[in-house]
Amino acid sequence: LTGTSREQRAFQYVLAHAIPGDPHHILQTFDQWCYRCEHLSCVGPDKGRIVERVLLERAPLQVLELGTYCGYGTVLLAQALPPGARLYTVEGDPQHAAVAEKVIRLAGFSEQMVELIVGPSEEVIPRLREKHGLMKANLVFMDHWKRCYLRDLQLLESHQLLAEGATILADNVLFPGAPHFLQYAKTCGKYHCKVHRASLEY
């Protein structure tokens, strides 16, 4: 009725209530909106703690996020990165990317630290090295279309974009589910797999 998207309404709420330059408070404000007003498919606070723990354990310097959506996961990742790290985040929907860009900059992250790339992941991944300067990702966070998980993992492999010992963190592999990705990860012999039990966001 308002002519604005759910994501834009959420951003307006964040803009009105969150402290600029405070990533933690921006995430909390998103959570308040999602609990009280409208559901967004963000990582959320429960799974967010798992993501933060993995980042603290791994301390990756080159991070790739597939599925920026409205920037919640991007801010979550960026705030937990070690000094000197760089985050590349890929979003296929230009309208979602426009919201995410504002959220990321509102949180205080520069383009030097967080680069938002707009386009389909299958087109962006082959260009990551020569166009965007990503040599080898130490950590990949997958939170886009589940049907694309396996294809994009294999694209990253074929373009040699995964550093030795890289961590692949994939959301919602059990529900809604990414069975082909999960089967490949468990049986191809390249990865040690661990399933983190969590509830759905909000």
C-alpha positions as a Python dict, from the first residue, in 0.01 Angstrom:
ca = {
    (1, 'L'): (0, 0, 0),
    (2, 'T'): (285, 238, 74),
    (3, 'G'): (463, 163, -253),
    (4, 'T'): (782, 77, -64),
    (5, 'S'): (930, -269, -23),
    (6, 'R'): (956, -454, 306),
    (7, 'E'): (1335, -410, 291),
    (8, 'Q'): (1302, -33, 240),
    (9, 'R'): (1060, -7, 533),
    (10, 'A'): (1307, -195, 751),
    (11, 'F'): (1587, 41, 646),
    (12, 'Q'): (1376, 347, 728),
    (13, 'Y'): (1321, 202, 1076),
    (14, 'V'): (1695, 135, 1116),
    (15, 'L'): (1778, 484, 992),
    (16, 'A'): (1540, 636, 1248),
    (17, 'H'): (1642, 424, 1549),
    (18, 'A'): (1996, 287, 1508),
    (19, 'I'): (2318, 462, 1605),
    (20, 'P'): (2520, 539, 1287),
    (21, 'G'): (2865, 384, 1291),
    (22, 'D'): (2764, 124, 1551),
    (23, 'P'): (2735, -212, 1368),
    (24, 'H'): (2614, -401, 1675),
    (25, 'H'): (2332, -152, 1739),
    (26, 'I'): (2231, -157, 1373),
    (27, 'L'): (2194, -538, 1388),
    (28, 'Q'): (1994, -511, 1712),
    (29, 'T'): (1763, -255, 1548),
    (30, 'F'): (1708, -488, 1251),
    (31, 'D'): (1623, -766, 1498),
    (32, 'Q'): (1368, -542, 1675),
    (33, 'W'): (1199, -468, 1344),
    (34, 'C'): (1188, -834, 1245),
    (35, 'Y'): (1050, -948, 1581),
    (36, 'R'): (790, -673, 1613),
    (37, 'C'): (695, -560, 1262),
    (38, 'E'): (779, -766, 953),
    (39, 'H'): (985, -1080, 895),
    (40, 'L'): (1300, -1047, 688),
    (41, 'S'): (1514, -1340, 576),
    (42, 'C'): (1820, -1216, 765),
    (43, 'V'): (2062, -1443, 950),
    (44, 'G'): (1920, -1326, 1283),
    (45, 'P'): (2083, -1320, 1626),
    (46, 'D'): (2087, -1697, 1701),
    (47, 'K'): (2266, -1805, 1384),
    (48, 'G'): (2457, -1478, 1394),
    (49, 'R'): (2639, -1598, 1706),
    (50, 'I'): (2754, -1909, 1517),
    (51, 'V'): (2884, -1692, 1233),
    (52, 'E'): (3069, -1464, 1476),
    (53, 'R'): (3226, -1763, 1653),
    (54, 'V'): (3354, -1910, 1326),
    (55, 'L'): (3498, -1572, 1224),
    (56, 'L'): (3678, -1533, 1556),
    (57, 'E'): (3821, -1885, 1527),
    (58, 'R'): (3935, -1844, 1166),
    (59, 'A'): (4027, -1471, 1151),
    (60, 'P'): (3996, -1466, 767),
    (61, 'L'): (4155, -1182, 571),
    (62, 'Q'): (3963, -1237, 244),
    (63, 'V'): (3592, -1306, 284),
    (64, 'L'): (3324, -1363, 19),
    (65, 'E'): (2952, -1339, 95),
    (66, 'L'): (2703, -1470, -160),
    (67, 'G'): (2363, -1315, -97),
    (68, 'T'): (2388, -966, 53),
    (69, 'Y'): (2010, -919, 73),
    (70, 'C'): (1965, -601, 281),
    (71, 'G'): (2309, -603, 439),
    (72, 'Y'): (2243, -767, 776),
    (73, 'G'): (2485, -1057, 719),
    (74, 'T'): (2739, -820, 564),
    (75, 'V'): (2745, -601, 876),
    (76, 'L'): (2761, -913, 1094),
    (77, 'L'): (3063, -1040, 900),
    (78, 'A'): (3239, -705, 871),
    (79, 'Q'): (3222, -622, 1242),
    (80, 'A'): (3394, -951, 1333),
    (81, 'L'): (3679, -934, 1080),
    (82, 'P'): (4041, -885, 1188),
    (83, 'P'): (4225, -561, 1102),
    (84, 'G'): (4322, -538, 736),
    (85, 'A'): (4058, -786, 618),
    (86, 'R'): (3843, -728, 311),
    (87, 'L'): (3488, -845, 247),
    (88, 'Y'): (3336, -893, -97),
    (89, 'T'): (2959, -933, -98),
    (90, 'V'): (2750, -1031, -402),
    (91, 'E'): (2380, -951, -451),
    (92, 'G'): (2178, -1036, -760),
    (93, 'D'): (1878, -811, -691),
    (94, 'P'): (1955, -441, -761),
    (95, 'Q'): (1677, -318, -528),
    (96, 'H'): (1807, -525, -238),
    (97, 'A'): (2160, -411, -318),
    (98, 'A'): (2054, -45, -303),
    (99, 'V'): (1921, -97, 51),
    (100, 'A'): (2226, -301, 152),
    (101, 'E'): (2467, -31, 30),
    (102, 'K'): (2302, 223, 262),
    (103, 'V'): (2302, -20, 556),
    (104, 'I'): (2670, -109, 510),
    (105, 'R'): (2779, 256, 492),
    (106, 'L'): (2549, 352, 783),
    (107, 'A'): (2732, 90, 989),
    (108, 'G'): (3057, 273, 913),
    (109, 'F'): (3226, 33, 671),
    (110, 'S'): (3414, 191, 379),
    (111, 'E'): (3428, 64, 22),
    (112, 'Q'): (3791, -30, 87),
    (113, 'M'): (3680, -274, 358),
    (114, 'V'): (3346, -392, 215),
    (115, 'E'): (3283, -405, -160),
    (116, 'L'): (2926, -467, -273),
    (117, 'I'): (2906, -631, -617),
    (118, 'V'): (2569, -633, -795),
    (119, 'G'): (2497, -917, -1036),
    (120, 'P'): (2412, -1289, -1058),
    (121, 'S'): (2665, -1496, -864),
    (122, 'E'): (2735, -1725, -1160),
    (123, 'E'): (2847, -1420, -1361),
    (124, 'V'): (3032, -1244, -1078),
    (125, 'I'): (3239, -1539, -947),
    (126, 'P'): (3443, -1589, -1269),
    (127, 'R'): (3532, -1215, -1265),
    (128, 'L'): (3623, -1186, -896),
    (129, 'R'): (3998, -1213, -944),
    (130, 'E'): (4063, -991, -1243),
    (131, 'K'): (3786, -735, -1192),
    (132, 'H'): (3765, -712, -813),
    (133, 'G'): (4104, -833, -692),
    (134, 'L'): (3991, -1130, -484),
    (135, 'M'): (4279, -1376, -515),
    (136, 'K'): (4180, -1649, -266),
    (137, 'A'): (3891, -1644, -20),
    (138, 'N'): (3969, -1770, 331),
    (139, 'L'): (3598, -1783, 418),
    (140, 'V'): (3285, -1797, 205),
    (141, 'F'): (2940, -1729, 355),
    (142, 'M'): (2657, -1864, 139),
    (143, 'D'): (2315, -1719, 209),
    (144, 'H'): (2159, -1676, -136),
    (145, 'W'): (1939, -1913, -338),
    (146, 'K'): (1987, -2265, -200),
    (147, 'R'): (1970, -2417, -549),
    (148, 'C'): (2285, -2216, -636),
    (149, 'Y'): (2501, -2340, -347),
    (150, 'L'): (2653, -2640, -524),
    (151, 'R'): (2696, -2464, -858),
    (152, 'D'): (2869, -2167, -695),
    (153, 'L'): (3094, -2380, -475),
    (154, 'Q'): (3210, -2567, -784),
    (155, 'L'): (3259, -2236, -967),
    (156, 'L'): (3481, -2115, -681),
    (157, 'E'): (3678, -2441, -703),
    (158, 'S'): (3719, -2430, -1081),
    (159, 'H'): (3839, -2069, -1073),
    (160, 'Q'): (4078, -2153, -786),
    (161, 'L'): (3928, -1887, -560),
    (162, 'L'): (3945, -2089, -238),
    (163, 'A'): (4253, -2057, -19),
    (164, 'E'): (4404, -2371, 129),
    (165, 'G'): (4206, -2456, 442),
    (166, 'A'): (3921, -2221, 344),
    (167, 'T'): (3596, -2234, 541),
    (168, 'I'): (3259, -2255, 361),
    (169, 'L'): (2973, -2147, 586),
    (170, 'A'): (2631, -2219, 431),
    (171, 'D'): (2299, -2115, 583),
    (172, 'N'): (1973, -2315, 576),
    (173, 'V'): (2118, -2634, 422),
    (174, 'L'): (1862, -2850, 607),
    (175, 'F'): (1558, -2624, 572),
    (176, 'P'): (1456, -2501, 317),
    (177, 'G'): (1751, -2724, 227),
    (178, 'A'): (2036, -2764, -20),
    (179, 'P'): (2059, -3146, -42),
    (180, 'H'): (2285, -3165, -350),
    (181, 'F'): (2530, -2918, -198),
    (182, 'L'): (2529, -3109, 131),
    (183, 'Q'): (2582, -3445, -39),
    (184, 'Y'): (2872, -3306, -244),
    (185, 'A'): (3038, -3143, 56),
    (186, 'K'): (3015, -3468, 254),
    (187, 'T'): (3125, -3710, -18),
    (188, 'C'): (3368, -3529, -252),
    (189, 'G'): (3659, -3575, -12),
    (190, 'K'): (3768, -3210, -14),
    (191, 'Y'): (3592, -3092, 302),
    (192, 'H'): (3543, -3175, 668),
    (193, 'C'): (3174, -3113, 738),
    (194, 'K'): (3000, -2992, 1050),
    (195, 'V'): (2628, -2915, 1082),
    (196, 'H'): (2543, -2640, 1330),
    (197, 'R'): (2197, -2688, 1479),
    (198, 'A'): (1998, -2367, 1495),
    (199, 'S'): (1643, -2238, 1485),
    (200, 'L'): (1500, -2043, 1194),
    (201, 'E'): (1552, -1669, 1222),
    (202, 'Y'): (1295, -1475, 1429),
}
